[in-house]
mmCIF file of C-alpha atoms in Angstrom:
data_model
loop_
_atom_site.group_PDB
_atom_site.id
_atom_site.type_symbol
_atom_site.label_atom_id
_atom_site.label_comp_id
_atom_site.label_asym_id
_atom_site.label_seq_id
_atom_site.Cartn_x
_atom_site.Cartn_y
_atom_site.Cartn_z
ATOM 1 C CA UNK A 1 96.099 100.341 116.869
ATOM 2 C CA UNK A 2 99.172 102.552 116.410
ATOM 3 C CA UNK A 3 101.354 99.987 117.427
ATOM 4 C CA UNK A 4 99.718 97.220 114.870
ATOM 5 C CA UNK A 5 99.854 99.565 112.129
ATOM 6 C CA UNK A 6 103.714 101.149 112.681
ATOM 7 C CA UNK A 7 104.487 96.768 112.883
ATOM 8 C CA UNK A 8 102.209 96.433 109.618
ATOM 9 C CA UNK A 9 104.078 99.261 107.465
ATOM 10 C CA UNK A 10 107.558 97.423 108.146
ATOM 11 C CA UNK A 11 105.820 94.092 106.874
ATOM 12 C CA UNK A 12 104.297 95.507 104.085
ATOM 13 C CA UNK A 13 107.200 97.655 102.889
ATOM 14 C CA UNK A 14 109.411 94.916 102.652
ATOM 15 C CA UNK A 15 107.583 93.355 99.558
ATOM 16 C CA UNK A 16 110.089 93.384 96.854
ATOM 17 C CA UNK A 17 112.342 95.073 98.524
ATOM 18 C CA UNK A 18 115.546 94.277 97.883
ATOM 19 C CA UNK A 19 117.861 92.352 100.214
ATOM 20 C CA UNK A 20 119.591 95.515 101.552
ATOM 21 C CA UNK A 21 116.507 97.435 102.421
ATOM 22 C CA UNK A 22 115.047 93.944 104.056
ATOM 23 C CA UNK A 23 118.040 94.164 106.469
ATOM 24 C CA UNK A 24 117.421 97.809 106.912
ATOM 25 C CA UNK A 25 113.922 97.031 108.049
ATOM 26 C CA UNK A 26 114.614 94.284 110.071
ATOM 27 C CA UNK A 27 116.815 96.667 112.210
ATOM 28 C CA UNK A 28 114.627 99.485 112.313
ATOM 29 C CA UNK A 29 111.663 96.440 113.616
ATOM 30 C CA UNK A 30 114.437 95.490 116.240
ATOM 31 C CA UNK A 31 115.023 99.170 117.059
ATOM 32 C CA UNK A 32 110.985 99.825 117.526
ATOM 33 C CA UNK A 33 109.006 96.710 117.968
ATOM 34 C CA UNK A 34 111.214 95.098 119.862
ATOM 35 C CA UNK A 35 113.298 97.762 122.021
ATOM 36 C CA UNK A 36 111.383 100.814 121.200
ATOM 37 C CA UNK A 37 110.907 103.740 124.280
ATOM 38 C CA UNK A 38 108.031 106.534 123.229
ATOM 39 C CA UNK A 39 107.171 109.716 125.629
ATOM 40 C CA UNK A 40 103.892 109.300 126.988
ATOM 41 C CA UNK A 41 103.293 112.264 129.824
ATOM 42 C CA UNK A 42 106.687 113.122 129.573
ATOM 43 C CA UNK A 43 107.929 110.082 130.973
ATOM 44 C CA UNK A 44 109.981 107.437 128.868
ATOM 45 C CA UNK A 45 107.723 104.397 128.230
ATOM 46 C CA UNK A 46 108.827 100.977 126.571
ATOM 47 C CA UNK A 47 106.480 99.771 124.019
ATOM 48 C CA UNK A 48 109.499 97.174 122.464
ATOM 49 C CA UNK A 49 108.558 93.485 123.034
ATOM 50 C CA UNK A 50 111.873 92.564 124.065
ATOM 51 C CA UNK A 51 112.183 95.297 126.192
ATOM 52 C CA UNK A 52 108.584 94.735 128.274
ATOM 53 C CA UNK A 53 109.698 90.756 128.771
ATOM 54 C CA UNK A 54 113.199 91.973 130.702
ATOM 55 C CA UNK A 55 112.538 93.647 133.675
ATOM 56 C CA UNK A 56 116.000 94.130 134.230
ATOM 57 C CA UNK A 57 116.189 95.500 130.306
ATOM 58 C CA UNK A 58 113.163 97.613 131.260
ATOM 59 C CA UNK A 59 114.523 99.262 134.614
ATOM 60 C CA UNK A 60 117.830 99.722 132.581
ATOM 61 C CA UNK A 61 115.990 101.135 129.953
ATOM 62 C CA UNK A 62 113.572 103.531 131.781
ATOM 63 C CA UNK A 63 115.456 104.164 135.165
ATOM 64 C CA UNK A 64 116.827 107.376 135.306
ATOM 65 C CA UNK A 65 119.591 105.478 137.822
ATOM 66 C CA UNK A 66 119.829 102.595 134.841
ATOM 67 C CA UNK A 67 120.429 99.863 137.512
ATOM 68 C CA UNK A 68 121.972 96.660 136.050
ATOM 69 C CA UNK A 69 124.246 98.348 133.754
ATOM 70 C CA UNK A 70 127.208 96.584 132.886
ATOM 71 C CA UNK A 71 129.826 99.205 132.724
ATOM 72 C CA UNK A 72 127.978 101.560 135.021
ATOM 73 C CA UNK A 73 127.061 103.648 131.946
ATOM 74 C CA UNK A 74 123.564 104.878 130.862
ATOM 75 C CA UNK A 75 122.550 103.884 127.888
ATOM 76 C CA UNK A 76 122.517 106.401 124.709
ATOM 77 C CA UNK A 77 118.969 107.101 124.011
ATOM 78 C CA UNK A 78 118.437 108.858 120.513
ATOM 79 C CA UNK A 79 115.413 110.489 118.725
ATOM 80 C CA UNK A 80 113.300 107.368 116.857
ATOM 81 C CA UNK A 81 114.623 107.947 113.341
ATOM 82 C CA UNK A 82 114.162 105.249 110.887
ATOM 83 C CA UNK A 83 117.427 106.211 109.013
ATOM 84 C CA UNK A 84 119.735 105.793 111.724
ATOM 85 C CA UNK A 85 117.751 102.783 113.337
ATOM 86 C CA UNK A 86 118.919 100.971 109.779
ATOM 87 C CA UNK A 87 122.249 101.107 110.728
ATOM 88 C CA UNK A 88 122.358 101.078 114.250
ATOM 89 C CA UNK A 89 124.269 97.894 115.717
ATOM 90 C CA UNK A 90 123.098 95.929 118.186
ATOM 91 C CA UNK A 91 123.742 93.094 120.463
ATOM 92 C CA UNK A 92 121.687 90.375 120.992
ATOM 93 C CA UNK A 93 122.752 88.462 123.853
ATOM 94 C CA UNK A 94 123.004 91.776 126.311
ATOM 95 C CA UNK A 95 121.533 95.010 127.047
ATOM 96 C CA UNK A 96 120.881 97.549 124.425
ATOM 97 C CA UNK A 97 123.521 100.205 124.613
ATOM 98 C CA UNK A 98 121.303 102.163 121.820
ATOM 99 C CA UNK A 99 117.988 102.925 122.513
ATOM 100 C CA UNK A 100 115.455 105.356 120.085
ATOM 101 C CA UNK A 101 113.046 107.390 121.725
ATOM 102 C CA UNK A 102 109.813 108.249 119.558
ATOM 103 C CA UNK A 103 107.675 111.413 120.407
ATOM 104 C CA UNK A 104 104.482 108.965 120.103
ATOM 105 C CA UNK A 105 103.490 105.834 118.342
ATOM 106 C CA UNK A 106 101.581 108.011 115.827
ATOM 107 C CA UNK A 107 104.781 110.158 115.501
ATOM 108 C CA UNK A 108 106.614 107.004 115.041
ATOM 109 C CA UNK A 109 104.160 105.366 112.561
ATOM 110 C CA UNK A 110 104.748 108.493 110.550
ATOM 111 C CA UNK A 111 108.192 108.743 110.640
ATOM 112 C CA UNK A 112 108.291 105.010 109.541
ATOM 113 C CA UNK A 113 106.085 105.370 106.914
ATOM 114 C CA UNK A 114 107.896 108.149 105.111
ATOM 115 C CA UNK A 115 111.166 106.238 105.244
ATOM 116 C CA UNK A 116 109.485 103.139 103.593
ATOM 117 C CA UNK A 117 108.125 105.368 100.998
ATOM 118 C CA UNK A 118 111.845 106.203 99.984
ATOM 119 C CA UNK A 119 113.075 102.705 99.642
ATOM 120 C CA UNK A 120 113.139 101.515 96.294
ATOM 121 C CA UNK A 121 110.696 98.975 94.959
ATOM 122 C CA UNK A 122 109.422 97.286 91.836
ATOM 123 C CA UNK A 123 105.425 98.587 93.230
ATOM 124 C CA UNK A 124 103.949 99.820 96.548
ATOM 125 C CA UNK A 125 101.769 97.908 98.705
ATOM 126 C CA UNK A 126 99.095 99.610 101.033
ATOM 127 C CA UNK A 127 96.828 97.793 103.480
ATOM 128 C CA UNK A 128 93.308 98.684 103.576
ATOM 129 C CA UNK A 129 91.805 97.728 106.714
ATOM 130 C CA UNK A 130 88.127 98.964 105.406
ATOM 131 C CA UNK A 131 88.297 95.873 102.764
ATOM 132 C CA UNK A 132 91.440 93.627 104.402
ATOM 133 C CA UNK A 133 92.961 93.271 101.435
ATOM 134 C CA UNK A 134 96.755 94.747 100.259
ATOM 135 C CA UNK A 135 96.622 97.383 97.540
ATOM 136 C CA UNK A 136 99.432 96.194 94.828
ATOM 137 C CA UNK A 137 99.554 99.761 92.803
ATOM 138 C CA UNK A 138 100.599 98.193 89.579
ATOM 139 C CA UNK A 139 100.651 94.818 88.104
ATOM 140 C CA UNK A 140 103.321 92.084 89.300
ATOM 141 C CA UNK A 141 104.465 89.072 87.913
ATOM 142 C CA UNK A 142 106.114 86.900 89.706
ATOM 143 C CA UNK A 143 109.227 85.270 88.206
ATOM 144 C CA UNK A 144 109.588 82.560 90.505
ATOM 145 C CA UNK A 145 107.151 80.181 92.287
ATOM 146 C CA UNK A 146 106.665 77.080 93.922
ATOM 147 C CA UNK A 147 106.804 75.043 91.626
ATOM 148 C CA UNK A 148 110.337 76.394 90.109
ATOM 149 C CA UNK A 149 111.484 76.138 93.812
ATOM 150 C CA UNK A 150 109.957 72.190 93.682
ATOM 151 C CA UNK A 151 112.498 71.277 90.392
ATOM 152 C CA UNK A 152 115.430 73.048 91.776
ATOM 153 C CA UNK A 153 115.128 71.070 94.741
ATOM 154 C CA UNK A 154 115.078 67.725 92.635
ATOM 155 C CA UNK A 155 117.431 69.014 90.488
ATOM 156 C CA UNK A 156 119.947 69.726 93.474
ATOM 157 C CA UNK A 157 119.384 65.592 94.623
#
């Protein structure tokens, strides 16, 4: 459930957010969805997609001997924090050379959550599982639709 949620506040935070803070999201979602480690009995675990479909990725990841490496080097593993995930490079066709380590999925859910809260947005969107429907906390009117998208198409032919 943790997991579904943490994935869920990325999603729903990026509702009129603006370009920048998209990006910023999308790396924080590659940093934790996809490559994400968490402690679970004091052990490194991967919980990242992309890491749990590479077992070479994985034994890297989670090996204290980090077999596979490249270079011979460990990889840097820091504390999961949303701020730095946002503009933490990564590659895409190699190992991760970066890896954040979260306390717990609840501690990273949390931690995710309050850095959504700061980005700036035209309203806030909250989930409510009880009803399934998304919370919109003010009114929004949407400037462009479908049907403007339809006439700039035909307009562009």
């Amino acid at each position: 459930r943790d997991f579904a949620d943490f994935s869920q506040e990325i999603g729903l935070a990026s509702l009129g957010a603006s370009d920048e803070d998209v990006q910023k999201l999308a790396w924080c979602y590659w940093h934790s969805v996809e490559f994400g480690l968490c402690k679970e009995n004091g052990q490194n675990k991967a919980y990242g997609a992309g890491l749990l479909s590479s077992f070479g990725e994985l034994e890297y990841a989670c090996n204290d001997e980090h077999p596979g490496s490249a270079d011979g080097c460990p990889p840097e593993i820091k504390p999961w924090d949303p701020a730095v995930a946002a503009v933490q490079e990564f590659p895409i066709t190699t190992y991760q050379p970066v890896y954040f380590l979260a306390e717990s999925l609840q501690d990273a859910k949390q931690l995710m959550r309050e850095f959504c809260e700061d980005l700036h947005r035209p309203f806030f969107a909250l989930y409510n599982d009880r009803t399934e429907t998304v919370f919109i906390d003010r009114p929004v009117r949407r400037t462009k639709g479908p049907k403007d998208d339809e006439e700039n198409k035909e307009a562009e032919l």
